[in-house]
PDB file of C-alpha atoms in Angstrom:
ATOM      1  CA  UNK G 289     124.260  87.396  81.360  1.00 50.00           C
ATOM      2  CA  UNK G 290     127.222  89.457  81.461  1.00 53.00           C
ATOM      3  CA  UNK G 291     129.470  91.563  78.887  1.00 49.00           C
ATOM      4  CA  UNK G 292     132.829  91.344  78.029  1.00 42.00           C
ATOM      5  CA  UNK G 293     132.882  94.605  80.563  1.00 56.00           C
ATOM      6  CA  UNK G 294     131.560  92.424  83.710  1.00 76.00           C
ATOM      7  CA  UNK G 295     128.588  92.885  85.032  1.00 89.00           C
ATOM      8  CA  UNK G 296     127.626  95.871  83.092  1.00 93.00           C
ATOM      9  CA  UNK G 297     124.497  94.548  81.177  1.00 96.00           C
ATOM     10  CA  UNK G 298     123.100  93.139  84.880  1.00 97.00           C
ATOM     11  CA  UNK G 299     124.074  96.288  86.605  1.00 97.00           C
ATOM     12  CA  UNK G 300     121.871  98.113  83.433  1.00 97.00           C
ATOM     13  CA  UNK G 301     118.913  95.400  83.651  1.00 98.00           C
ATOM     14  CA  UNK G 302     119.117  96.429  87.745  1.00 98.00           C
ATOM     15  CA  UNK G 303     118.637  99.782  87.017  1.00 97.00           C
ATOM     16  CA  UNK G 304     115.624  99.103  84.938  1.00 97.00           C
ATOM     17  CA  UNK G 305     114.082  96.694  87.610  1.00 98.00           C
ATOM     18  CA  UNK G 306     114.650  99.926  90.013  1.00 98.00           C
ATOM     19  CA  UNK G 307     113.043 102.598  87.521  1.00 97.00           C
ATOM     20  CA  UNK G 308     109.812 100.139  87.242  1.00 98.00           C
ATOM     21  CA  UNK G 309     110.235  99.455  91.161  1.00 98.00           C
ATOM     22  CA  UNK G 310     110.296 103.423  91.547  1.00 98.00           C
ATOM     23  CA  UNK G 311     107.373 104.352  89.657  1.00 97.00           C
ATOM     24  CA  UNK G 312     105.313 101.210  91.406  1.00 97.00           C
ATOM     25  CA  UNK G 313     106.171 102.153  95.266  1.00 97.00           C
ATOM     26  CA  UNK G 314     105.713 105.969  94.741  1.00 97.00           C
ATOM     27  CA  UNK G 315     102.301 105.465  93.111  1.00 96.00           C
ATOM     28  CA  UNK G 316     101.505 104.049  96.752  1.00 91.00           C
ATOM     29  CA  UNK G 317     103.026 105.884  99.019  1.00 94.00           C
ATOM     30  CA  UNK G 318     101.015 107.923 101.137  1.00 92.00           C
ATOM     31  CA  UNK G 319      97.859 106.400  99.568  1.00 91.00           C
ATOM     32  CA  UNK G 320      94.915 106.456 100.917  1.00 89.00           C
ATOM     33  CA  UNK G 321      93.254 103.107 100.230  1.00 91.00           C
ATOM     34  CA  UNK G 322      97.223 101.193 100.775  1.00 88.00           C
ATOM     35  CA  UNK G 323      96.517  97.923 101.727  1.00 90.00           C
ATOM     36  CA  UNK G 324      98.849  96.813 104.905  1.00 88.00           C
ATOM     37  CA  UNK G 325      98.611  93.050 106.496  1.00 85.00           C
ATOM     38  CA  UNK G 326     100.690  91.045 109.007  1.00 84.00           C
ATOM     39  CA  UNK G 327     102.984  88.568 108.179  1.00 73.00           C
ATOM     40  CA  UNK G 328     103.609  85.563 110.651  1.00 78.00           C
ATOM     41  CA  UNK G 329     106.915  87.464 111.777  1.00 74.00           C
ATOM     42  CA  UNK G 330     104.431  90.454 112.931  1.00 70.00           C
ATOM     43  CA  UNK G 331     106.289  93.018 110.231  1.00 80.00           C
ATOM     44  CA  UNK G 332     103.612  94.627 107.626  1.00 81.00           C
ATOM     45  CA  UNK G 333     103.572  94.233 104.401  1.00 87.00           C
ATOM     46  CA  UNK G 334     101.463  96.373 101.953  1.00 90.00           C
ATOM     47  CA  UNK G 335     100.090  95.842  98.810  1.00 92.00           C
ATOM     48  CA  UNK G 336     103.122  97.904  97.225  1.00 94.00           C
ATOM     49  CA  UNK G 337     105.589  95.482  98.534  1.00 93.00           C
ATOM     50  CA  UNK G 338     103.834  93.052  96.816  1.00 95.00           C
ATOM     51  CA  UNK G 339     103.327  94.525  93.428  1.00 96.00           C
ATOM     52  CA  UNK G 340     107.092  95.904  93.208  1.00 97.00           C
ATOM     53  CA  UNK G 341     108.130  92.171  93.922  1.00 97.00           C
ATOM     54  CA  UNK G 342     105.929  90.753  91.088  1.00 97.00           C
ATOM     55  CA  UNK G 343     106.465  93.309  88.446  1.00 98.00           C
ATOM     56  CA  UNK G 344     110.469  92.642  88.692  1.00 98.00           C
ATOM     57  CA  UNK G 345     110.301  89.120  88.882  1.00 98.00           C
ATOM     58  CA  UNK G 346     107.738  89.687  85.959  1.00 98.00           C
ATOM     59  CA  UNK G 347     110.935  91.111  84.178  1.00 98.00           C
ATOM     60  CA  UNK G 348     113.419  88.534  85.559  1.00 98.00           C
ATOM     61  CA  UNK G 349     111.862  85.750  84.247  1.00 97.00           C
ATOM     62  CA  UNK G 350     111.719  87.435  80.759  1.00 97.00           C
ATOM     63  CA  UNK G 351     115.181  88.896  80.509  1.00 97.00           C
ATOM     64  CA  UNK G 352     116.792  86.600  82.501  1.00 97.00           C
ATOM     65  CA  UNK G 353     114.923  83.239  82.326  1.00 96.00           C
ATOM     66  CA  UNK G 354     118.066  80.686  83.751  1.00 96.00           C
ATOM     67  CA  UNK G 355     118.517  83.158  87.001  1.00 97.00           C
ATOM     68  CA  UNK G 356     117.410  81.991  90.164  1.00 98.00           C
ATOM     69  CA  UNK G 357     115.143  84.684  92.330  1.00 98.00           C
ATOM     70  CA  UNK G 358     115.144  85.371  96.139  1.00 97.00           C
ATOM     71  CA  UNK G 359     112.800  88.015  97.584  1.00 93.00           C
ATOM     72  CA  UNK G 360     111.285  89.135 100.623  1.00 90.00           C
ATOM     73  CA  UNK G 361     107.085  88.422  99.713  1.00 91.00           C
ATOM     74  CA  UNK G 362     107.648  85.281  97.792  1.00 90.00           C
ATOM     75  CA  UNK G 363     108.731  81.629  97.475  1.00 93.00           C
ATOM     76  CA  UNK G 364     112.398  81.383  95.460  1.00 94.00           C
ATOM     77  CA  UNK G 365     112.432  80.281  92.068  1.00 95.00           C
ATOM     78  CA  UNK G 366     115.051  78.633  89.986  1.00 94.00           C
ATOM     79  CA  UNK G 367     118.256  77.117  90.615  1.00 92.00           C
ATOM     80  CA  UNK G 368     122.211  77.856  89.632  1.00 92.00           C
ATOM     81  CA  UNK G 369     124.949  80.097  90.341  1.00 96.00           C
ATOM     82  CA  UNK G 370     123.136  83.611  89.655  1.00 97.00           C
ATOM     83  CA  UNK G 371     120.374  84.447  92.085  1.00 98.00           C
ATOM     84  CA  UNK G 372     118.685  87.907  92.347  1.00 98.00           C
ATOM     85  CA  UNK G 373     117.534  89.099  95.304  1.00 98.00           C
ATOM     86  CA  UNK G 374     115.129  91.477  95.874  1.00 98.00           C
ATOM     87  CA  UNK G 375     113.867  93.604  98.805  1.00 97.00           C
ATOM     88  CA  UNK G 376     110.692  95.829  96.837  1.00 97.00           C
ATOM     89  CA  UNK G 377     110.591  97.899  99.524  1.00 97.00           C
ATOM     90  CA  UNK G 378     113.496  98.185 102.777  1.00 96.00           C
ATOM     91  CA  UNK G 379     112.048 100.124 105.115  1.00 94.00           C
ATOM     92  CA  UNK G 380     108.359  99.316 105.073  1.00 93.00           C
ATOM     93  CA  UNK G 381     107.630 100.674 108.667  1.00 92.00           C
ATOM     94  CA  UNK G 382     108.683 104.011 107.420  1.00 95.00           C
ATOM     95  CA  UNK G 383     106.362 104.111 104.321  1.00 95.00           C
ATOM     96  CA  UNK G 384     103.550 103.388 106.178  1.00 93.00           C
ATOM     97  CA  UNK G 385     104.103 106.446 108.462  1.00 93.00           C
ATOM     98  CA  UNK G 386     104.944 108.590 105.357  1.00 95.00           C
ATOM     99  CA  UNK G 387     107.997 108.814 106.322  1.00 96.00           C
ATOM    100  CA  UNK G 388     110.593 108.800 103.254  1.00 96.00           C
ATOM    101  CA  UNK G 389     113.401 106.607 104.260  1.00 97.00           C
ATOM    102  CA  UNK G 390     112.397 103.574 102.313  1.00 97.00           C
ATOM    103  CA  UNK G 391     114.023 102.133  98.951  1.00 98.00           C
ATOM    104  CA  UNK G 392     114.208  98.760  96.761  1.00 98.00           C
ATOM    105  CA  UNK G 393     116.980  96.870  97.048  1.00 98.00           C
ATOM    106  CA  UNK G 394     118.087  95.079  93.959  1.00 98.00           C
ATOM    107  CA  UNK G 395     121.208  92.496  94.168  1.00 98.00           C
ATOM    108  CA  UNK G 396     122.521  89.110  91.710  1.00 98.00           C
ATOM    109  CA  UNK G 397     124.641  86.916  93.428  1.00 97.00           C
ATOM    110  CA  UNK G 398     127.076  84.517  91.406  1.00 97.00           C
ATOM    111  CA  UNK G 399     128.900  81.628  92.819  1.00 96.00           C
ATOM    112  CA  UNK G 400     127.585  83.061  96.066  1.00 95.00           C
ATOM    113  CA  UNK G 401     129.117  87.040  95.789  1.00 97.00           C
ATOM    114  CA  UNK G 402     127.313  89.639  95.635  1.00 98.00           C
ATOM    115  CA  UNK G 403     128.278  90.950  92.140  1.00 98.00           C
ATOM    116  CA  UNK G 404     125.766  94.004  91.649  1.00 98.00           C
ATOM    117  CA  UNK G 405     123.463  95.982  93.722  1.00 98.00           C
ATOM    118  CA  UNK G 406     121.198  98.915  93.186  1.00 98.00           C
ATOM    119  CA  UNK G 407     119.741 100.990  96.087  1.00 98.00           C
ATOM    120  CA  UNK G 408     116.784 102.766  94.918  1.00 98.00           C
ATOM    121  CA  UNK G 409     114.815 105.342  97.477  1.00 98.00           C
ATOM    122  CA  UNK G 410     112.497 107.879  95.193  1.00 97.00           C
ATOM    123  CA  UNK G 411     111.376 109.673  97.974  1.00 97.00           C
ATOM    124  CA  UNK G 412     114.717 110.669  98.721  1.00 96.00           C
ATOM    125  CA  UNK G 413     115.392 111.825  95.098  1.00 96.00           C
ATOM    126  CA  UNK G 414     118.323 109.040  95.673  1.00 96.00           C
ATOM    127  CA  UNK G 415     120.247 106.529  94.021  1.00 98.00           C
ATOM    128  CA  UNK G 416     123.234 103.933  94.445  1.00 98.00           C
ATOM    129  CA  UNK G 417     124.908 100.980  92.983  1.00 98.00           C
ATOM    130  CA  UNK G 418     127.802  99.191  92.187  1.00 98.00           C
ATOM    131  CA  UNK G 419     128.868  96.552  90.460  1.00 97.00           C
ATOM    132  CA  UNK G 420     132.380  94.262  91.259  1.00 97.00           C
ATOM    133  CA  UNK G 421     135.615  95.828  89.934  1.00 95.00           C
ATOM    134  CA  UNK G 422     133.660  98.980  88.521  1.00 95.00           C
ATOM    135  CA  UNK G 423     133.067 101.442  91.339  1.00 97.00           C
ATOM    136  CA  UNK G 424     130.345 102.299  93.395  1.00 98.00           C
ATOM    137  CA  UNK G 425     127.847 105.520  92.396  1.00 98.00           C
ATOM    138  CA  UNK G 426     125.639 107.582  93.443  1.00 98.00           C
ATOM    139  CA  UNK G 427     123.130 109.836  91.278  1.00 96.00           C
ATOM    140  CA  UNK G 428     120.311 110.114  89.165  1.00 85.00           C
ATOM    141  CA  UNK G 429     120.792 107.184  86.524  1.00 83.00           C
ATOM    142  CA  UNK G 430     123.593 105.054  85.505  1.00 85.00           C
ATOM    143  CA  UNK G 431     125.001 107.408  83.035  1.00 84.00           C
ATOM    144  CA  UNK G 432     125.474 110.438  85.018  1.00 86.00           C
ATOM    145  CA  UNK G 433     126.637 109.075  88.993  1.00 94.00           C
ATOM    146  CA  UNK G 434     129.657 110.278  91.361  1.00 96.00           C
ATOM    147  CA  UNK G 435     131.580 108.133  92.328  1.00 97.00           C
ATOM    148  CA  UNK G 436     131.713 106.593  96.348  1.00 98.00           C
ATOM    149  CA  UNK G 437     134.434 106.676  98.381  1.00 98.00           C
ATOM    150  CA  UNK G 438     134.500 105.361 102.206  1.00 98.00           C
ATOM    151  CA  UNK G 439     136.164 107.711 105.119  1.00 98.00           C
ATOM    152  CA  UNK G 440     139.708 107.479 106.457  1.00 98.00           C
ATOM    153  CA  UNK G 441     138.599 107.915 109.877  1.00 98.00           C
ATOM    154  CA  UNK G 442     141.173 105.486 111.762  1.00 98.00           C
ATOM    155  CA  UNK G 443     139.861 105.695 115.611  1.00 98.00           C
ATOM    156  CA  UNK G 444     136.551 104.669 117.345  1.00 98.00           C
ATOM    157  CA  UNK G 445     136.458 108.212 119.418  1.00 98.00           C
ATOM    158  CA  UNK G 446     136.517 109.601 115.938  1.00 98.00           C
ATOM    159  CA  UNK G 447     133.699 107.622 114.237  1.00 98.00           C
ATOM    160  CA  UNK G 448     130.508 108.445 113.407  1.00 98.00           C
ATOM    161  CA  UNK G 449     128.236 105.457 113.642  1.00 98.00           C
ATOM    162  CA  UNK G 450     124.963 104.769 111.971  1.00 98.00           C
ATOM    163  CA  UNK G 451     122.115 102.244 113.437  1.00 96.00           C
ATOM    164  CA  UNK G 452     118.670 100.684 113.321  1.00 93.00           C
ATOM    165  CA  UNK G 453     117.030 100.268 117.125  1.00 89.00           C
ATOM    166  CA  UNK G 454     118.642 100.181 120.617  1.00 92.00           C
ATOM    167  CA  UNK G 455     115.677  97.676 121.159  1.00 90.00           C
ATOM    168  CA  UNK G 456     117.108  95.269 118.584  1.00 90.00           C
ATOM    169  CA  UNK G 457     120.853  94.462 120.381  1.00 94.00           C
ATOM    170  CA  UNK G 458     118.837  94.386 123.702  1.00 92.00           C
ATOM    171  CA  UNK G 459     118.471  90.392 123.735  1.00 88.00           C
ATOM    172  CA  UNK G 460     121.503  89.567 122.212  1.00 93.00           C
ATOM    173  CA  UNK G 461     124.589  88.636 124.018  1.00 95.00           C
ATOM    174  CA  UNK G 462     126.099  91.796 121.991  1.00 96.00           C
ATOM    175  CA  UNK G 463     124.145  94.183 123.807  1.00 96.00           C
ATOM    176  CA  UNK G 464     126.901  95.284 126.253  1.00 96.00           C
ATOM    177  CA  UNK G 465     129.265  95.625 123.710  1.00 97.00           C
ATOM    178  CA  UNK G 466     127.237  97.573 121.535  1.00 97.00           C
ATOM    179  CA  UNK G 467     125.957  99.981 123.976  1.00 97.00           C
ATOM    180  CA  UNK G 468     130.114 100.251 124.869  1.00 97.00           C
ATOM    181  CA  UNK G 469     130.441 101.202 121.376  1.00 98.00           C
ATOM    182  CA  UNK G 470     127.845 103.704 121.110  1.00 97.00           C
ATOM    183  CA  UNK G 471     129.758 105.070 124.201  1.00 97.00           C
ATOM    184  CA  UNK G 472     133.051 105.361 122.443  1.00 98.00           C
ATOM    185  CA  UNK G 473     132.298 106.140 119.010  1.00 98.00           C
ATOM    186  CA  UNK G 474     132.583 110.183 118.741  1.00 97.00           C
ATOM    187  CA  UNK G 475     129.084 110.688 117.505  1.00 98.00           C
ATOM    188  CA  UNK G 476     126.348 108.578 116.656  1.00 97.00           C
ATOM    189  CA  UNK G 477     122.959 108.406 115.000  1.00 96.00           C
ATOM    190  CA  UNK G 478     119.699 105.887 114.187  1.00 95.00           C
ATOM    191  CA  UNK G 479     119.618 106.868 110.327  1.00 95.00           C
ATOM    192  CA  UNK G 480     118.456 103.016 110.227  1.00 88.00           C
ATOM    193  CA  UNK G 481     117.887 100.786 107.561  1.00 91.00           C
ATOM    194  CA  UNK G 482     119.484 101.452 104.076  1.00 97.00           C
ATOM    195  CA  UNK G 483     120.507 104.296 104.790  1.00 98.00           C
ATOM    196  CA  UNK G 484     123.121 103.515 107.580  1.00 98.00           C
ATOM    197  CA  UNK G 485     124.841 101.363 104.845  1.00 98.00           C
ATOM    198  CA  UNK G 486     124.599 103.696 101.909  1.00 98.00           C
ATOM    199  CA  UNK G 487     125.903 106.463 104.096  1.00 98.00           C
ATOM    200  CA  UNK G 488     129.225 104.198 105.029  1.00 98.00           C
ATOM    201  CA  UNK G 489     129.917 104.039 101.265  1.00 98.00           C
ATOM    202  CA  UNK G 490     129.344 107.624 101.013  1.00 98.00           C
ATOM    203  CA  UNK G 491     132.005 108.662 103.683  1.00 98.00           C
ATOM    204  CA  UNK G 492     129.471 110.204 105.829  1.00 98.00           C
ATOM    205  CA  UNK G 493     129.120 107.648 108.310  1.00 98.00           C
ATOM    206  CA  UNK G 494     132.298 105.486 109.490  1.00 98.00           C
ATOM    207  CA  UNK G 495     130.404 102.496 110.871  1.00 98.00           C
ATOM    208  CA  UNK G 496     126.899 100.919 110.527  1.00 98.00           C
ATOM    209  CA  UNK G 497     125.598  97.724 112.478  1.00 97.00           C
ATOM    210  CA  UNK G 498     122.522  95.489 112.938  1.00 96.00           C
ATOM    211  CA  UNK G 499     122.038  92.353 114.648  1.00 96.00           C
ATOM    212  CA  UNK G 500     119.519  90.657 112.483  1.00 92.00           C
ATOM    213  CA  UNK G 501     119.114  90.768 108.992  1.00 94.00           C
ATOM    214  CA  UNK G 502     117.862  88.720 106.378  1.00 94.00           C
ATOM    215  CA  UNK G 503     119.973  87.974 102.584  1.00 96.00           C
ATOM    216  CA  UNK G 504     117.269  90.444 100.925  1.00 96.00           C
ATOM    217  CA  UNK G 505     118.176  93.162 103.612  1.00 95.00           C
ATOM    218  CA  UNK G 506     121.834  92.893 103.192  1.00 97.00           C
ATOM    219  CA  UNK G 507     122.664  91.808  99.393  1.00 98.00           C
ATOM    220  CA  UNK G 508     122.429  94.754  97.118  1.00 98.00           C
ATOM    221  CA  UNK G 509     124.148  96.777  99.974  1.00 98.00           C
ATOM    222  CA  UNK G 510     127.311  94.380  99.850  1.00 98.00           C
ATOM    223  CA  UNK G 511     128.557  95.105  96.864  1.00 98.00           C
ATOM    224  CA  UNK G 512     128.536  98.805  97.169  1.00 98.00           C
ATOM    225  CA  UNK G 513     129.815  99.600 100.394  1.00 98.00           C
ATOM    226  CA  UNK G 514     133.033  97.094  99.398  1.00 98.00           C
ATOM    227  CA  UNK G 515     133.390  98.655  95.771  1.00 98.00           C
ATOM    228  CA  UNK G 516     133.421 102.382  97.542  1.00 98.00           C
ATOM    229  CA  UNK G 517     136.555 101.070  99.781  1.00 98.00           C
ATOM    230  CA  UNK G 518     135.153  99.606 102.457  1.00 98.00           C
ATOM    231  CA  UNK G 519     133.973  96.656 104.283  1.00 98.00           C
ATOM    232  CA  UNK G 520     130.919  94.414 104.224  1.00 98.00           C
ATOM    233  CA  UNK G 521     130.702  91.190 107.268  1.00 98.00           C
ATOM    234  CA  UNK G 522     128.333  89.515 109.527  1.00 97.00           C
ATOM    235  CA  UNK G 523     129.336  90.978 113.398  1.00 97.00           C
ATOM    236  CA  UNK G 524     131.802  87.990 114.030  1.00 97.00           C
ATOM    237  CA  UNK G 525     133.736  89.417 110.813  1.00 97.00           C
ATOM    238  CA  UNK G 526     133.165  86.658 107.811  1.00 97.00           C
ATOM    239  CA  UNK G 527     132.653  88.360 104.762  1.00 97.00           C
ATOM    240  CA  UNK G 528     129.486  88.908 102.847  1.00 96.00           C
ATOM    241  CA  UNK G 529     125.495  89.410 103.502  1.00 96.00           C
ATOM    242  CA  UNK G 530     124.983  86.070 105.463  1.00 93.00           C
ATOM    243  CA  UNK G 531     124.393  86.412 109.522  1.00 85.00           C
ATOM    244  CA  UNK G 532     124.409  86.944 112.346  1.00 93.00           C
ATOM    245  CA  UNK G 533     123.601  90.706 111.706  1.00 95.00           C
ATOM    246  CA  UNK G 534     125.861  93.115 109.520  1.00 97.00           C
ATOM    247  CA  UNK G 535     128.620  95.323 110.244  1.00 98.00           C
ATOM    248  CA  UNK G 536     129.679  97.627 107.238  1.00 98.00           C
ATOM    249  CA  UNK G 537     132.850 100.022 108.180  1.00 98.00           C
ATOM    250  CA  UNK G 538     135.542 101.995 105.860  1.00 98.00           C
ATOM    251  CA  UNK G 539     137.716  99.243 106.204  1.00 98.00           C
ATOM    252  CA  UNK G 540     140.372 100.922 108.586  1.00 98.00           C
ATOM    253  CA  UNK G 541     137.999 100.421 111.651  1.00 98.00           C
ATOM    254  CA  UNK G 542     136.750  97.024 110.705  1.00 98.00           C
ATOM    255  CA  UNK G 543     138.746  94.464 112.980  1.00 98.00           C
ATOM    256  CA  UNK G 544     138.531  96.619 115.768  1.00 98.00           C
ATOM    257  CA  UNK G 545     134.892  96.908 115.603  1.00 98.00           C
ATOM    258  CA  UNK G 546     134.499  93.136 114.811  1.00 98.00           C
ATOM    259  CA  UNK G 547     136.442  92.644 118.336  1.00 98.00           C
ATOM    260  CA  UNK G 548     134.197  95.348 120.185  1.00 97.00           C
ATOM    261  CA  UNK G 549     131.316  93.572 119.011  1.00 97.00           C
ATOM    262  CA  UNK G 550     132.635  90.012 120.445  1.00 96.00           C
ATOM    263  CA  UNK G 551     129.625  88.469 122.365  1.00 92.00           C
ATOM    264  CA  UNK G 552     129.399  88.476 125.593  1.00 83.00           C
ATOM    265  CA  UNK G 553     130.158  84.521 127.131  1.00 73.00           C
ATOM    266  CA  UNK G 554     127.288  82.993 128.275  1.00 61.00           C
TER     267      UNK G 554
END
């Protein structure tokens, strides 16, 4: 449910559903004995993935019994105009290499808008989240965060723009224009995943973009690049975490991006 201040009890259960998701993944990571197998769309999954997605819909179903749930591992459950949706563990290529660029993502939708999101990476020492009409944050807990604000950068040849994979715009009809606007923007950089996203709202990157996503990938990070300033669509520019792909900007270089990005006619 929420208070009379918003979302703020959601955006406080998120942050719980994060601490548990922390202490879960980080257990893992690096293990030894970490069990990995291969889902039918050839991506791993590892036993943490798992066990971070069952111990917060564990909680969900306790604290917030009426909610519906969408995550990554599992079937959805429930029905109605909240939905959480959870991504236990973004970046699951990287933790399997050891590599620490990997976080939870934790978002409730209502009526379809991404209301709150949490961005959780422990092995960063990191944290972000937002929640509509509060701010977005970034910090150690929900009590002691600084707030987000998206660049000004106004030009292309001034941007600095984030990524995933060359590989994955390669067999789209966007690949042109994507490789024209790694040529134009003034520097770029394959910080990938989360990251790219969390770094927009941070005003350290101008411009991230992927060409396929799923709802767990994108939700959480909705919410918080829009509350820092800027903007959150799909590449042909309609707003929110539904496809094709993602393009999050600081707002100013949004419709010209969205136009760079045009397909190419087939």
């Amino acid at each position: 449910m929420s208070s009379a201040n918003g979302y703020t009890d959601d955006l406080r259960l998120a942050h719980l559903l994060a601490n548990d998701a922390d202490s879960i993944a980080m257990s893992r990571f690096k293990a030894a004995d970490l069990s990995v197998t291969v889902k039918p769309d050839a991506t791993a999954v590892t036993d943490a993935d798992k066990a971070v997605e069952t111990a917060l819909r564990k909680t969900l179903a306790t604290a917030r019994p009426r909610d519906a749930v969408h995550g990554e591992e599992q079937e959805d459950t429930g029905w109605g105009p909240r939905r959480w949706v959870i991504d236990p563990i973004d970046g699951t290529a990287n933790y399997l290499r050891g590599v620490p660029v990997w976080a939870t993502l934790i978002g409730l939708m209502v009526d379809g808008r991404v209301r709150v999101g949490v961005v959780s990476a422990p092995a960063l020492g990191r944290r972000w989240w937002a929640a509509e009409g509060q701010g977005a944050f970034t910090g150690k807990t929900l009590f002691h965060g600084q707030r987000l604000h998206a660049s000004g950068v106004a030009e292309v040849g001034d941007a600095f723009l984030s990524y995933s994979s060359i590989g994955g715009w390669m067999d789209t009809p966007r690949a042109r224009a994507f490789a024209n606007l790694l040529h134009d923007c003034g520097r770029t950089r394959a910080f990938g995943d989360f990251w790219s996203y969390m770094l927009v709202a941070e005003g350290v990157v101008d411009l991230a973009c992927e060409p396929q996503l799923a709802l767990h990938d994108m939700a959480a990070l909705d919410v918080i690049v829009r509350e820092a300033g800027g903007r959150f669509t799909n590449l042909d520019g309609d707003p929110g975490p539904v496809g094709p792909g993602a393009l999050a900007t600081n707002g100013v270089l949004h419709d010209d991006v969205v136009a760079r990005l045009a397909p190419d006619p087939r």
